[in-house]
mmCIF file of C-alpha atoms in Angstrom:
data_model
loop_
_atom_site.group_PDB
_atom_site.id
_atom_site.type_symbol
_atom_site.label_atom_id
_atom_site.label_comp_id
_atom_site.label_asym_id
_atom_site.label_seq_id
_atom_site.Cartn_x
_atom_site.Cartn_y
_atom_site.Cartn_z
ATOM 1 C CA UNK A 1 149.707 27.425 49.695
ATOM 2 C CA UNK A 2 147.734 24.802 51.133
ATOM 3 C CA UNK A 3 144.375 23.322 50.213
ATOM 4 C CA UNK A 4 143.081 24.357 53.583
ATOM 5 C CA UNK A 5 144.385 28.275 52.934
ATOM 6 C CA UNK A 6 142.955 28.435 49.731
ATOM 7 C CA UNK A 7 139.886 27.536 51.078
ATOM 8 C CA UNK A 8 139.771 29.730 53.585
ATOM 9 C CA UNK A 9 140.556 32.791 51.794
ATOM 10 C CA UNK A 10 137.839 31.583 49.426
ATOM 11 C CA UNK A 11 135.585 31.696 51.796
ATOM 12 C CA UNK A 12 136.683 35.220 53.792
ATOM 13 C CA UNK A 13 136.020 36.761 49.791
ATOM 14 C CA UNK A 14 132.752 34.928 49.850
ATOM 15 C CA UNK A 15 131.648 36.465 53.182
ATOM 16 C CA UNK A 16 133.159 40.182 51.592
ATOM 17 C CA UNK A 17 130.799 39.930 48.416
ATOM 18 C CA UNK A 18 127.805 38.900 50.774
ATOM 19 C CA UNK A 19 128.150 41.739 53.138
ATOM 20 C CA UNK A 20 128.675 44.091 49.724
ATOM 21 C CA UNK A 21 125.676 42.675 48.102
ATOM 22 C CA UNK A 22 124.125 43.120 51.292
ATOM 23 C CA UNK A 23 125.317 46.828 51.729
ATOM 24 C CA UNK A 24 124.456 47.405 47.860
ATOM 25 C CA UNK A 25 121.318 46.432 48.626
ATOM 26 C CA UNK A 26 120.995 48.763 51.793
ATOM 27 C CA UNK A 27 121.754 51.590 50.405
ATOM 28 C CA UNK A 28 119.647 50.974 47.175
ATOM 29 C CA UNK A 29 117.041 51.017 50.123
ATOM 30 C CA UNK A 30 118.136 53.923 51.910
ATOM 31 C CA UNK A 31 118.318 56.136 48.630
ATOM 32 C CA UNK A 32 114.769 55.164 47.381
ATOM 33 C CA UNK A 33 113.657 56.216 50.903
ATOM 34 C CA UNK A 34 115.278 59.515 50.401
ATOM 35 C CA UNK A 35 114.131 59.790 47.120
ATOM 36 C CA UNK A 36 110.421 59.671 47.946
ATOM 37 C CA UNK A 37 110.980 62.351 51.018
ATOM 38 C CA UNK A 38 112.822 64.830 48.580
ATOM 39 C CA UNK A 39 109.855 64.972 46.372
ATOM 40 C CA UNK A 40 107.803 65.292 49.264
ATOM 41 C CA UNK A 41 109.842 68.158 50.608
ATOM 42 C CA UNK A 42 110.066 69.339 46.749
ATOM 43 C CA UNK A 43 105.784 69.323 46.705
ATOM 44 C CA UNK A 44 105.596 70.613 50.269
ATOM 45 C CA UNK A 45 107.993 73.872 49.264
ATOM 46 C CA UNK A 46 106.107 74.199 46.163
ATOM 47 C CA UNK A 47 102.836 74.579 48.313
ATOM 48 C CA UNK A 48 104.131 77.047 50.304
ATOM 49 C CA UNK A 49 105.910 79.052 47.855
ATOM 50 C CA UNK A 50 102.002 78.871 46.048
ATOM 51 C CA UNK A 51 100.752 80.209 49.077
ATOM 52 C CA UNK A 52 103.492 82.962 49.604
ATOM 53 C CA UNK A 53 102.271 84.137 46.728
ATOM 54 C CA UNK A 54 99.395 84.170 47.115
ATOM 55 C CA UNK A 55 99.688 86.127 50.314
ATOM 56 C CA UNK A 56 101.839 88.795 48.625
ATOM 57 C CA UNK A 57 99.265 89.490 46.264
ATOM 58 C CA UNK A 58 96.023 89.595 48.653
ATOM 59 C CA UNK A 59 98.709 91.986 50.742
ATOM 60 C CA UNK A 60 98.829 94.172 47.653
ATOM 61 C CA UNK A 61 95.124 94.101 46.732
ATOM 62 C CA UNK A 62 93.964 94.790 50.161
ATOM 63 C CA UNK A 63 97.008 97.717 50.216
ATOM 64 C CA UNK A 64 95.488 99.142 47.060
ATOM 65 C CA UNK A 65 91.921 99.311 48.795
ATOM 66 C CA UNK A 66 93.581 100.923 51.687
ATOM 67 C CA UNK A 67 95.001 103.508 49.393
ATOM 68 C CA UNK A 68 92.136 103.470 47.347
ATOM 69 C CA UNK A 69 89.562 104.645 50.283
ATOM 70 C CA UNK A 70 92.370 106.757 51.632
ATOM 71 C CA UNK A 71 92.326 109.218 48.557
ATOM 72 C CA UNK A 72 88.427 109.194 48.723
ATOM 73 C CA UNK A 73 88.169 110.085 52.067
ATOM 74 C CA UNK A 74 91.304 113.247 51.162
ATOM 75 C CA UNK A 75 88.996 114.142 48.279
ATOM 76 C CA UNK A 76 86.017 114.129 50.646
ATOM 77 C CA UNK A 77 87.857 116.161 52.985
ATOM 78 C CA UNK A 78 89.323 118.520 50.569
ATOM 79 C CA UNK A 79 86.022 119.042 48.753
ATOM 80 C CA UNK A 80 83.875 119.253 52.374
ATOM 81 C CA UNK A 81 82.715 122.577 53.092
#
């Protein structure tokens, strides 16, 4: 091999290891991105999973009134000359 080849394919694995470096770097990039938006998806489903809860049970309270004035009002009617 020649001076001039060696050279060259010096400098082809030079440009490889930039554009890797460069990629490396990319994607280090890319994954912090997606990093921050998972734990805002993560804190966003936690909120509403909160607030489904906290639906269910409001549901159930005002269910248990319901059910609660229902039997007065049977009572009532039952005891109602």
């Amino acid at each position: 091999m020649d001076d001039e080849a060696i050279v060259g394919q010096i400098d082809y694995i030079e440009e490889q290891v930039d554009f890797l470096i460069e990629l490396c770097n990319s994607l280090k990039s890319e994954k912090a991105e997606l990093k921050g938006r998972v734990e805002i998806l993560e804190g966003q489903l936690q909120e509403k999973t909160q607030s489904e809860a906290a639906f269910v049970e409001q549901r159930e309270n005002i269910r248990g009134k319901i059910d609660g004035l229902m039997d007065r009002l049977n009572n009532y009617i039952d005891v109602a000359p």
